[in-house]
Short mmCIF file of C-alpha atoms in Angstrom, two decimals:
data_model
loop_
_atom_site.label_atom_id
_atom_site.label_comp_id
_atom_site.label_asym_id
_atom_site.label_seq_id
_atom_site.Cartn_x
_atom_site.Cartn_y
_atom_site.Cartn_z
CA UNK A 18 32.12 22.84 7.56
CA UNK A 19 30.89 20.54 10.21
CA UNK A 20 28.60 22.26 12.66
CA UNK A 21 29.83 22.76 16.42
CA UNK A 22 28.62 19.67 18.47
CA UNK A 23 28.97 17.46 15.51
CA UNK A 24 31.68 14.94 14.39
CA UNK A 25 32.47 13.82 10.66
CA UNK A 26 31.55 9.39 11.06
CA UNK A 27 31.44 6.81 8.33
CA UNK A 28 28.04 7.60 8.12
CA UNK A 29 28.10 10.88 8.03
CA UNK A 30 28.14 14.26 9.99
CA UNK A 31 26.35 12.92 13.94
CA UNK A 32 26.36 14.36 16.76
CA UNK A 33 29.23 14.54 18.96
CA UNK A 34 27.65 12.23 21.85
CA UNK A 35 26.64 9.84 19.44
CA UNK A 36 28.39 6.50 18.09
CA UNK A 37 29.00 4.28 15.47
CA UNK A 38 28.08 0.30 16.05
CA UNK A 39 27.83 -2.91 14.01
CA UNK A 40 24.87 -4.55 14.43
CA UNK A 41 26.95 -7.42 15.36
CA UNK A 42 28.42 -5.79 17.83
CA UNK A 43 25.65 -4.89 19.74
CA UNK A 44 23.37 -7.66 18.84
CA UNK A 45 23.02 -11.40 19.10
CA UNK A 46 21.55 -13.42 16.33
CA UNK A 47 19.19 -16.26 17.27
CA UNK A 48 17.38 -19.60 15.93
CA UNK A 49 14.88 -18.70 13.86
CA UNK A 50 11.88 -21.57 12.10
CA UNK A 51 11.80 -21.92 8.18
CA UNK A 52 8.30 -23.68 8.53
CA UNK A 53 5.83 -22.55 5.49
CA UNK A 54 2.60 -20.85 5.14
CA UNK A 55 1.11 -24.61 5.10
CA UNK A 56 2.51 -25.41 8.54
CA UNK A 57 0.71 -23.12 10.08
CA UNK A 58 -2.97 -22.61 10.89
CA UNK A 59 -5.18 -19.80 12.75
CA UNK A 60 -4.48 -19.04 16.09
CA UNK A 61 -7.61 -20.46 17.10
CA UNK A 62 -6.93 -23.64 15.24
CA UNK A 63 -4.60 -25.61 17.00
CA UNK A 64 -4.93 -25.90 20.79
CA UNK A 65 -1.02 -26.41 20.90
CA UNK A 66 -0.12 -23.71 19.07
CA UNK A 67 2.88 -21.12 19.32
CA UNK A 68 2.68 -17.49 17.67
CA UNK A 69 4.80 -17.61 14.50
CA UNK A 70 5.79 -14.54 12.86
CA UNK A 71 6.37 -15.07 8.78
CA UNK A 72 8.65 -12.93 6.44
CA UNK A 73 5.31 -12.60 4.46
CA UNK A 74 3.31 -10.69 7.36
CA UNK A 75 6.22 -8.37 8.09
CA UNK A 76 5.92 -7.25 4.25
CA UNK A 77 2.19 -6.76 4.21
CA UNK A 78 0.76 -6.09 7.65
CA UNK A 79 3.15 -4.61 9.87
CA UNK A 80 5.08 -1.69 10.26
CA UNK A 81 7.94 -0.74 12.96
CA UNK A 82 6.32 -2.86 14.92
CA UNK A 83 4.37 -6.07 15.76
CA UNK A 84 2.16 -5.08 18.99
CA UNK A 85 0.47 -8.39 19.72
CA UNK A 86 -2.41 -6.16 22.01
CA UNK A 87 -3.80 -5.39 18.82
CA UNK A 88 -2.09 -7.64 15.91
CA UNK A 89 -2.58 -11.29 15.23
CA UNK A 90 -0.59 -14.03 13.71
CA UNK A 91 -0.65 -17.30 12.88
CA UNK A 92 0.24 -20.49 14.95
CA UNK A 93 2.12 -23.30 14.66
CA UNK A 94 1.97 -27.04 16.49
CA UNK A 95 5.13 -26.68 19.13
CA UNK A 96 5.64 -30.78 17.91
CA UNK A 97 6.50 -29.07 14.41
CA UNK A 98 9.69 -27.01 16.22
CA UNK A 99 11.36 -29.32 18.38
CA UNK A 100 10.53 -32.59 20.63
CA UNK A 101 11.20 -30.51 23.77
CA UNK A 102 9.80 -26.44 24.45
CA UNK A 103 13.04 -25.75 26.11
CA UNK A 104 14.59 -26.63 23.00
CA UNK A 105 12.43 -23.62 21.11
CA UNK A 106 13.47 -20.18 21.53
CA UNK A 107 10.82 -17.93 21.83
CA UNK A 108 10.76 -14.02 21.27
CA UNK A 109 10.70 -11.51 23.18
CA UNK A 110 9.55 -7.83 23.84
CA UNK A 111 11.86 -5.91 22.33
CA UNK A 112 13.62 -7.79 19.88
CA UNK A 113 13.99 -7.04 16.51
CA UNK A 114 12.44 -9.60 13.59
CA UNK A 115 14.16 -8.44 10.15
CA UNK A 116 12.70 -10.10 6.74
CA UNK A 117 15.36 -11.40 5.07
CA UNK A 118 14.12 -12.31 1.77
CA UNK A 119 12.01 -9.44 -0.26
CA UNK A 120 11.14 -9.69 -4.01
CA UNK A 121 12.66 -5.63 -4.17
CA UNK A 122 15.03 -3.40 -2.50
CA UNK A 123 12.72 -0.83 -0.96
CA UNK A 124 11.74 -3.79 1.79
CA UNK A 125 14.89 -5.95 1.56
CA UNK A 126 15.80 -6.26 5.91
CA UNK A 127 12.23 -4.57 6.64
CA UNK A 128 12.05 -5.00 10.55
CA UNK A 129 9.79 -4.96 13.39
CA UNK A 130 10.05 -4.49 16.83
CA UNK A 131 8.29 -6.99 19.27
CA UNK A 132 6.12 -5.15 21.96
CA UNK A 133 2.99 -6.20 24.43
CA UNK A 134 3.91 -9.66 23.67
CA UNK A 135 2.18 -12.07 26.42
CA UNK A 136 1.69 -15.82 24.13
CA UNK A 137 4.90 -18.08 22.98
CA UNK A 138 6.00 -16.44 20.05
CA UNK A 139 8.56 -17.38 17.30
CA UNK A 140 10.50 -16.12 14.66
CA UNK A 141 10.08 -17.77 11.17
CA UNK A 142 10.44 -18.32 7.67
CA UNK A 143 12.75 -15.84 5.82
CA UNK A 144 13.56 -14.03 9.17
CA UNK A 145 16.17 -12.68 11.51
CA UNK A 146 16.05 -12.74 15.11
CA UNK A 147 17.75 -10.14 17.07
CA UNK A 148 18.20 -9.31 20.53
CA UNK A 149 19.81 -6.45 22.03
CA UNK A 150 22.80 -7.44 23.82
CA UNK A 151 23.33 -5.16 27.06
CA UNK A 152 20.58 -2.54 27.01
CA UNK A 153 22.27 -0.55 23.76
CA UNK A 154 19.03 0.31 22.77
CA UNK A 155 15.52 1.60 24.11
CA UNK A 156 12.56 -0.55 23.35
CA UNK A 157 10.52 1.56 21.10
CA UNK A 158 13.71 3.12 19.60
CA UNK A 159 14.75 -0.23 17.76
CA UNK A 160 11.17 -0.57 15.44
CA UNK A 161 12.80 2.84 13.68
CA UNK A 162 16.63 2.74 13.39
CA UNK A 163 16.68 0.82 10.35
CA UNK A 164 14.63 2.67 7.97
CA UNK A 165 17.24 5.50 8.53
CA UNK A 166 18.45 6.03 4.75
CA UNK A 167 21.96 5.71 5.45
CA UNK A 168 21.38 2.40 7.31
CA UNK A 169 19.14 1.22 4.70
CA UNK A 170 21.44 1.98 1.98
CA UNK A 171 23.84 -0.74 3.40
CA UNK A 172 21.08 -3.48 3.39
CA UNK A 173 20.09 -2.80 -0.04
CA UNK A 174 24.12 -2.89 -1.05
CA UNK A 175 24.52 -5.77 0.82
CA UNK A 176 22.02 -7.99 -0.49
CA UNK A 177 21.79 -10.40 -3.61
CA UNK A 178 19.87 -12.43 -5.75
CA UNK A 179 17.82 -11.88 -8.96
CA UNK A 180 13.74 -12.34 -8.99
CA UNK A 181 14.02 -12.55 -5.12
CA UNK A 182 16.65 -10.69 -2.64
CA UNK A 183 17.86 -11.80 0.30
CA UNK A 184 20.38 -11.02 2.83
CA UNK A 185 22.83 -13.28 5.27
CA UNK A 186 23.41 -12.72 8.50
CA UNK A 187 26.80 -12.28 8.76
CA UNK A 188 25.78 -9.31 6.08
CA UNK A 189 23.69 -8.11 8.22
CA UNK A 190 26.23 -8.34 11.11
CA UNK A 191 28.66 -5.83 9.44
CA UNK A 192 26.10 -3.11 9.09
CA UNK A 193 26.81 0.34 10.49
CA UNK A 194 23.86 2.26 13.15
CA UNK A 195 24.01 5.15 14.42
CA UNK A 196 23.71 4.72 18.22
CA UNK A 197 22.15 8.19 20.19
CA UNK A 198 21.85 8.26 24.20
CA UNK A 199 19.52 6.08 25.70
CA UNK A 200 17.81 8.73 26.94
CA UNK A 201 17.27 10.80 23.75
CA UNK A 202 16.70 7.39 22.20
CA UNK A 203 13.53 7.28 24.51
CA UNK A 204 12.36 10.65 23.49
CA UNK A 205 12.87 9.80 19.76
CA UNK A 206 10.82 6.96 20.03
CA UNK A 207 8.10 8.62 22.27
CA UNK A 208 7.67 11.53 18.95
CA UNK A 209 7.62 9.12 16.28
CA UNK A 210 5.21 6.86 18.22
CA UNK A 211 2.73 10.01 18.21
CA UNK A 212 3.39 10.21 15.04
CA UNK A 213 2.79 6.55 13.76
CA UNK A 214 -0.72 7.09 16.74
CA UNK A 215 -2.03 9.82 14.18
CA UNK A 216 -1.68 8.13 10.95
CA UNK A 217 -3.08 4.93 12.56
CA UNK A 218 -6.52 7.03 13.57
CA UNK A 219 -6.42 8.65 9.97
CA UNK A 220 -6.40 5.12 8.31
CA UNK A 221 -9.29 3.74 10.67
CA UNK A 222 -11.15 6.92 10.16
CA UNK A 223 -10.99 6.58 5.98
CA UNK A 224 -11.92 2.85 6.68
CA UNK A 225 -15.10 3.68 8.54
CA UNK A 226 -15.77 6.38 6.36
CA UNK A 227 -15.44 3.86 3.31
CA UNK A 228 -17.88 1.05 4.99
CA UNK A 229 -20.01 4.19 5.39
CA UNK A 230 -20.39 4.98 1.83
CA UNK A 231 -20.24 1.42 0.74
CA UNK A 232 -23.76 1.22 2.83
CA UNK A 233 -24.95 4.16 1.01
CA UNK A 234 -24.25 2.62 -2.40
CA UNK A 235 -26.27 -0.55 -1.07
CA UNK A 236 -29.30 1.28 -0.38
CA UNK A 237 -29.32 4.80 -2.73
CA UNK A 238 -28.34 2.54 -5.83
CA UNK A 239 -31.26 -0.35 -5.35
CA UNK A 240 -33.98 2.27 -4.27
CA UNK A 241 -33.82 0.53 -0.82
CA UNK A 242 -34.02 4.23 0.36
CA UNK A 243 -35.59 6.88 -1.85
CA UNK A 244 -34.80 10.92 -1.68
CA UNK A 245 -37.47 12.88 -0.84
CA UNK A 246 -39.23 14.35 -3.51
CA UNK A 247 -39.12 11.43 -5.93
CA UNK A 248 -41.33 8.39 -6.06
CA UNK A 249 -41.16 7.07 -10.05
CA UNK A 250 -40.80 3.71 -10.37
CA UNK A 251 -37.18 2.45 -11.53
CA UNK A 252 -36.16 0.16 -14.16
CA UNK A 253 -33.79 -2.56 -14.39
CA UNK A 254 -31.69 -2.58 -17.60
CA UNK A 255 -28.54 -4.10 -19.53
CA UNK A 256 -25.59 -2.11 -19.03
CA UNK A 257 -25.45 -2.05 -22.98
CA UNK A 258 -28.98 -0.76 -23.57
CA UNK A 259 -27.62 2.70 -21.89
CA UNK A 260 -24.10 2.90 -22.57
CA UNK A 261 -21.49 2.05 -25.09
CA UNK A 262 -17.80 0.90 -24.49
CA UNK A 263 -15.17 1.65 -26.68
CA UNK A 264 -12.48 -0.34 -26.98
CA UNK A 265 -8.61 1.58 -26.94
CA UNK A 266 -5.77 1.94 -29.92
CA UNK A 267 -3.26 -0.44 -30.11
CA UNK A 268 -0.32 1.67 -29.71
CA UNK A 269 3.25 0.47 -30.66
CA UNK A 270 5.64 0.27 -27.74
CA UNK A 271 8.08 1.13 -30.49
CA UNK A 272 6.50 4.21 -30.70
CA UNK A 273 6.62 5.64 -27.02
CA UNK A 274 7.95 9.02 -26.27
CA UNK A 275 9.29 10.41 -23.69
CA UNK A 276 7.14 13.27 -23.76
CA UNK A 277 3.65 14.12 -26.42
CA UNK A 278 0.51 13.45 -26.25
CA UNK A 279 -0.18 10.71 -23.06
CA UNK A 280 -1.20 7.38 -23.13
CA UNK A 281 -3.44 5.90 -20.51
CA UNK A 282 -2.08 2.17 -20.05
CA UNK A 283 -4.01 -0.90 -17.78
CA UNK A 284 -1.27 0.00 -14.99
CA UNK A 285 -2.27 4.25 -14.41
CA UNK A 286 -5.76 2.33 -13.09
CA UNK A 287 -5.00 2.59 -9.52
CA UNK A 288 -6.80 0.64 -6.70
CA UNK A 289 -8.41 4.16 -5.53
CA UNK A 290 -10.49 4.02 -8.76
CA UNK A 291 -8.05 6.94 -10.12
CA UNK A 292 -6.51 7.48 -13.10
CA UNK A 293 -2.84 7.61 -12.26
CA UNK A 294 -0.46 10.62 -14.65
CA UNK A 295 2.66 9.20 -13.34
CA UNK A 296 4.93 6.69 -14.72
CA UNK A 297 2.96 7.72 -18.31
CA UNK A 298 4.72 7.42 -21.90
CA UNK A 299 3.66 9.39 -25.39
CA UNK A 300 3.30 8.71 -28.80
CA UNK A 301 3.56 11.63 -31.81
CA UNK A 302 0.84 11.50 -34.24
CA UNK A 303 3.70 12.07 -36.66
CA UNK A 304 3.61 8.30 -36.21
CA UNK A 305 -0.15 7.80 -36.87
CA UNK A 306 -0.74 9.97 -39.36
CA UNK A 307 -3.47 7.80 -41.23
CA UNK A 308 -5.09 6.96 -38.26
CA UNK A 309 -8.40 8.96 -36.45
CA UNK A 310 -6.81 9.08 -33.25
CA UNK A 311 -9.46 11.25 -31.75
CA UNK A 312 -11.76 8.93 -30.80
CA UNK A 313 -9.44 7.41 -28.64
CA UNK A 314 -9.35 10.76 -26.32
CA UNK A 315 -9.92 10.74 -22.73
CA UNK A 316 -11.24 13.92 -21.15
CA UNK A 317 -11.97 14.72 -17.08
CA UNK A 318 -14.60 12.24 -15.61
CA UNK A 319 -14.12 9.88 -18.41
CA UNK A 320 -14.66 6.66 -17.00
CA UNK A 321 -12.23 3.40 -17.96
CA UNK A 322 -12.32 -0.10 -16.91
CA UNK A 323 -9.00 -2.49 -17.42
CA UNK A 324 -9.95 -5.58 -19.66
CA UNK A 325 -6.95 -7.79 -19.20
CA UNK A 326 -3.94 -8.10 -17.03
CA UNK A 327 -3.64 -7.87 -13.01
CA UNK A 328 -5.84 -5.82 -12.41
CA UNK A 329 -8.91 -6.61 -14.78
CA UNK A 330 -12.13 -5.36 -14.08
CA UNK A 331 -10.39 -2.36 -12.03
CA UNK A 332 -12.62 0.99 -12.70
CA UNK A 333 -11.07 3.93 -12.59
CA UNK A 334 -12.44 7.99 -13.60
CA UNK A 335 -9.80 10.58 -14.94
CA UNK A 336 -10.48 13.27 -12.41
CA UNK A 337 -7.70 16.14 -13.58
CA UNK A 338 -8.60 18.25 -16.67
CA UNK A 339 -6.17 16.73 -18.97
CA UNK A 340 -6.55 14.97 -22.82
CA UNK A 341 -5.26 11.44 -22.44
CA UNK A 342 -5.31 8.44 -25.49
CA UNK A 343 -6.75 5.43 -24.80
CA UNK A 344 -4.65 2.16 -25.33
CA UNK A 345 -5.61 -1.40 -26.29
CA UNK A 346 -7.51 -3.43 -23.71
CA UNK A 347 -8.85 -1.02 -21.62
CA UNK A 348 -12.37 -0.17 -22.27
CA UNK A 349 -13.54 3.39 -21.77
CA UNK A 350 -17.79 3.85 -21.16
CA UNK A 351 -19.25 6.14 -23.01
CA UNK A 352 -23.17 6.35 -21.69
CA UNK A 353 -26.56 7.53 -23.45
CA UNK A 354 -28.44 10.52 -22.74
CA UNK A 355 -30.46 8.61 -20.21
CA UNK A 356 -27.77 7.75 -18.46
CA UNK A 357 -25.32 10.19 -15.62
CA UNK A 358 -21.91 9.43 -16.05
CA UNK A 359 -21.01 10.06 -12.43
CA UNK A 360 -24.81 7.53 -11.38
CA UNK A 361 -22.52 4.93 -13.67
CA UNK A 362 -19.34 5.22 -11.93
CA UNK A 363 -21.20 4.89 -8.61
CA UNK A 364 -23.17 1.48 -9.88
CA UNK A 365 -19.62 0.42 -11.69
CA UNK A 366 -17.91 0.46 -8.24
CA UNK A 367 -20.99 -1.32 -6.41
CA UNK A 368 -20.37 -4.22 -8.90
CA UNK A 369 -17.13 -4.13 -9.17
CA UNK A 370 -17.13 -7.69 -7.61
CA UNK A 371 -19.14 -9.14 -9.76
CA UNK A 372 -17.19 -7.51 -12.95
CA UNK A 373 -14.27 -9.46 -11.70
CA UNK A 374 -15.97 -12.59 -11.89
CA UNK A 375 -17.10 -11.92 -15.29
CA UNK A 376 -13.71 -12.02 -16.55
CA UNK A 377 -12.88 -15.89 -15.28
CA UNK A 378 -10.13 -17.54 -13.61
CA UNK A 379 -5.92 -17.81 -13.72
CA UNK A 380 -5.54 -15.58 -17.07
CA UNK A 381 -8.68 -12.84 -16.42
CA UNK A 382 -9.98 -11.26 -19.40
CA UNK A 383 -12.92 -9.09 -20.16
CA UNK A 384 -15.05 -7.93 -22.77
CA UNK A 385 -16.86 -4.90 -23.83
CA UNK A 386 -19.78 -7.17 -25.17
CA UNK A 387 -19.51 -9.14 -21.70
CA UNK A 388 -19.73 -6.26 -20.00
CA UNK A 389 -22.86 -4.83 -21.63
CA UNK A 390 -24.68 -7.83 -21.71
CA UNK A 391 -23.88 -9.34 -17.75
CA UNK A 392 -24.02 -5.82 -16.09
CA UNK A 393 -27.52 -4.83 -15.01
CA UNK A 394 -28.13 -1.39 -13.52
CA UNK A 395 -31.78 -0.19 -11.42
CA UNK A 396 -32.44 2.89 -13.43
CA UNK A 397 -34.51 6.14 -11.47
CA UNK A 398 -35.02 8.70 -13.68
CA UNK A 399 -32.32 11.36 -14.82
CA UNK A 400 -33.16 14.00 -12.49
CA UNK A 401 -33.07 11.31 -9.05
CA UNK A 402 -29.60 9.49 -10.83
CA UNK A 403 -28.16 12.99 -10.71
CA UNK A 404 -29.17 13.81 -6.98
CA UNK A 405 -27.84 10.48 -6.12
CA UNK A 406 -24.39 10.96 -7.60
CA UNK A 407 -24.38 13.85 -5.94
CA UNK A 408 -24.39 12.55 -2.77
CA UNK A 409 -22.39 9.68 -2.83
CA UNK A 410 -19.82 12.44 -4.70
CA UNK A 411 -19.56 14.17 -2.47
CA UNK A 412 -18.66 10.80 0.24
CA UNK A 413 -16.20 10.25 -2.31
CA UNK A 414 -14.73 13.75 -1.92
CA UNK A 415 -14.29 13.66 2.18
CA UNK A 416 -12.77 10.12 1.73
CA UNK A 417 -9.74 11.57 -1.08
CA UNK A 418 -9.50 14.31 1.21
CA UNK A 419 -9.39 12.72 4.39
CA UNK A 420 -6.62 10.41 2.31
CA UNK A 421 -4.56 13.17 1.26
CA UNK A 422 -4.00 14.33 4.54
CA UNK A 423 -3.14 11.04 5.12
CA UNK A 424 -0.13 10.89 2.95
CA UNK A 425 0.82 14.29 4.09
CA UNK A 426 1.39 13.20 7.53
CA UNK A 427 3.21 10.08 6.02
CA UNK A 428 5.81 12.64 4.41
CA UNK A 429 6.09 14.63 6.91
CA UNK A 430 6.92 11.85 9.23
CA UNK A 431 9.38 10.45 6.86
CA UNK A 432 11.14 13.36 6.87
CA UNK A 433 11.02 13.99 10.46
CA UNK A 434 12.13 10.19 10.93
CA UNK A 435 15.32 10.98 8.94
CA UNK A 436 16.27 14.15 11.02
CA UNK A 437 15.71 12.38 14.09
CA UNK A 438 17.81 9.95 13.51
CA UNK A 439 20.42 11.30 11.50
CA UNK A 440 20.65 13.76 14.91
CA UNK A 441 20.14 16.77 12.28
CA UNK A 442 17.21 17.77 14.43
CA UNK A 443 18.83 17.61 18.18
CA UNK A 444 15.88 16.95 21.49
CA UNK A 445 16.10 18.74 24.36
CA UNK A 446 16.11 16.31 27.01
#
């Protein structure tokens, strides 16, 4: 049953004052630049430059919305565009720059709105320009309106290709919106934007927090500043003269399960320096069963490093009380007596450039012997390593938490995003 001041539409049950558009309808389409990243330079690189705004920066920087009092782009030569700057057309505030191209659906037609835009700006490579045609929309209201699922859902049907999507214009034309009030439009906007405000001063927050506890690394794990209460003299040793690395199993892909006993592969090391349970396969030991398997286990604050692959040289600690197995090329540190296991992980992470290096150039690749023999730790004594970890712990633990809330406000303003405009959640105006 459709509730009272609602209307069934072709996308869906919306409220009753509330319409159905094509984008081409109630949008114009304009020239757009297919100059590459090698055009262009720094903005303060070429004295004749105009803004350019590139499919690649709408993927990776921006979200909703390019504000240009706070966000930067690259520039381009106007000579490169046309002969004439009348010929150019620039951007403006309020219209809407949609990526075109994406190498997966989830941000195939990601868009931005334009906003606090005061330089000659265009619209580039792999891009859409759009401009509101007669005030349908409320600037601040257009930066959201496509991440709506339903709307979404028709970009993603819409578009083709193989290794890279993309998406035409005349596609993108015959898109349905959803098109509120301007008025409730504005208020939409105006909560989301408080929204988005929040989760910006979260992510600045964790970021100062991090270059906080990077300092502390710098100075706690060189002895540049010493607790009180200890004064021995340190000493500098090979990462192999305190600690061992054992090498993982080379499980069969054959082999994987869909459930068992878990498998810790190169890709659960995340970029947080976590050890990731989801998107995990199994193995039986039925399959094994003249193999010593146990020494391949992985217990809580177990500490791995990936050897090959993407992400080589990433270090990552299993943090949930859990028995995982340990598969090939991925190197799991296993250190002596005089060594804390959570001191290591803190001196791992300080040279976690420098591991990277060690494993060389277009194909990276690391090994355990590398490892032991390059890596060189300043060693206190056990009792100062273990009031050190402690501390810089412990700045680990406010950063995850500060980052959980994080991605709790992210949910909840997905969720709120898709009520708002779906009209499920109606605003008083």
């Amino acid at each position: 049953m459709i509730p009272k001041g609602y209307k069934h539409t072709e996308l869906g049950v919306l409220p009753e004052d509330w319409e159905v558009v094509r984008l081409g309808d109630v949008c114009d389409f304009l020239k757009t630049y297919s100059k590459s990243r090698s055009d262009l330079s720094e903005p303060q690189e070429c004295i004749n430059g105009i803004a350019y705004i590139h499919y690649g920066d709408i993927h990776t920087k921006f979200q909703h919305f390019l504000d240009m009092d706070k966000d930067t782009l690259p520039s381009i030569d106007s000579k490169k565009l046309a002969q004439d700057l009348e010929d150019i057309v620039f951007v403006k505030n309020g219209d809407l720059v949609i990526a075109d191209a994406s190498e997966d659906y989830d941000d195939i037609g990601k868009s931005i709105e334009i906003k606090n835009l005061s330089n000659p700006t265009v619209s580039g490579l792999h891009t859409i320009l759009c401009r509101d045609k007669n005030n349908y929309f409320a600037n601040g209201y257009k930066g959201y309106m496509f991440y709506l699922y339903e709307v979404h859902k028709q970009i993603k049907r819409l578009a083709c290709g193989i290794s890279v999507l993309g998406i035409s214009k005349s596609n993108l034309s015959k898109i349905l919106i959803p098109l509120p009030p301007l008025a409730e439009q504005e208020k939409i906007a105006e909560i989301l934007s408080t929204w988005d405000t929040q989760i910006q001063n979260f992510e600045t927050l964790i970021v100062e927090k991090q270059a906080l506890k990077k300092g502390l690394c710098q100075t706690l794990l060189t002895a540049k500043t010493r607790l009180k209460g200890f004064s021995e003299d340190w000493e500098v040793v090979r990462l192999g003269d305190v600690c061992e690395i054992c090498n993982g199993f080379a499980f069969q892909s054959k082999n994987f399960k869909e459930s068992g006993s878990p498998i810790v592969r190169i890709s659960n090391i995340k970029s947080n320096n976590t050890i990731s349970l989801e998107d995990m396969v199994y193995f039986s030991f039925d399959d094994y069963k003249n193999k010593n398997l146990n020494k391949f286990a992985i217990y809580q604050n177990d500490i791995l490093v990936a050897l090959s692959g993407a992400t080589t040289g990433k270090i990552g600690k299993l943090k949930e009380d859990v028995v995982l197995y340990l598969n090939q090329r991925i190197g799991k540190f296993q250190p002596s007596e005089r060594l804390n296991s959570d001191f290591l992980f803190q001196c791992l992470l300080l040279q976690s450039d420098f591991i990277l290096l060690l494993s060389g150039g277009a194909q990276p690749n690391l090994s355990t012997t590398t490892i032991k023999d390059k890596v060189l730790i300043s060693l206190p004594l056990l009792a100062e390593q273990e009031k050190i970890a402690e501390i810089l712990s412990e700045a680990d633990n406010e950063i995850t938490l500060l980052e959980q809330k994080l991605e709790s406000l992210k949910s909840q303003k997905r969720g709120l995003m898709q009520k708002l405009l779906s009209g499920k959640i109606r605003i008083k105006l």
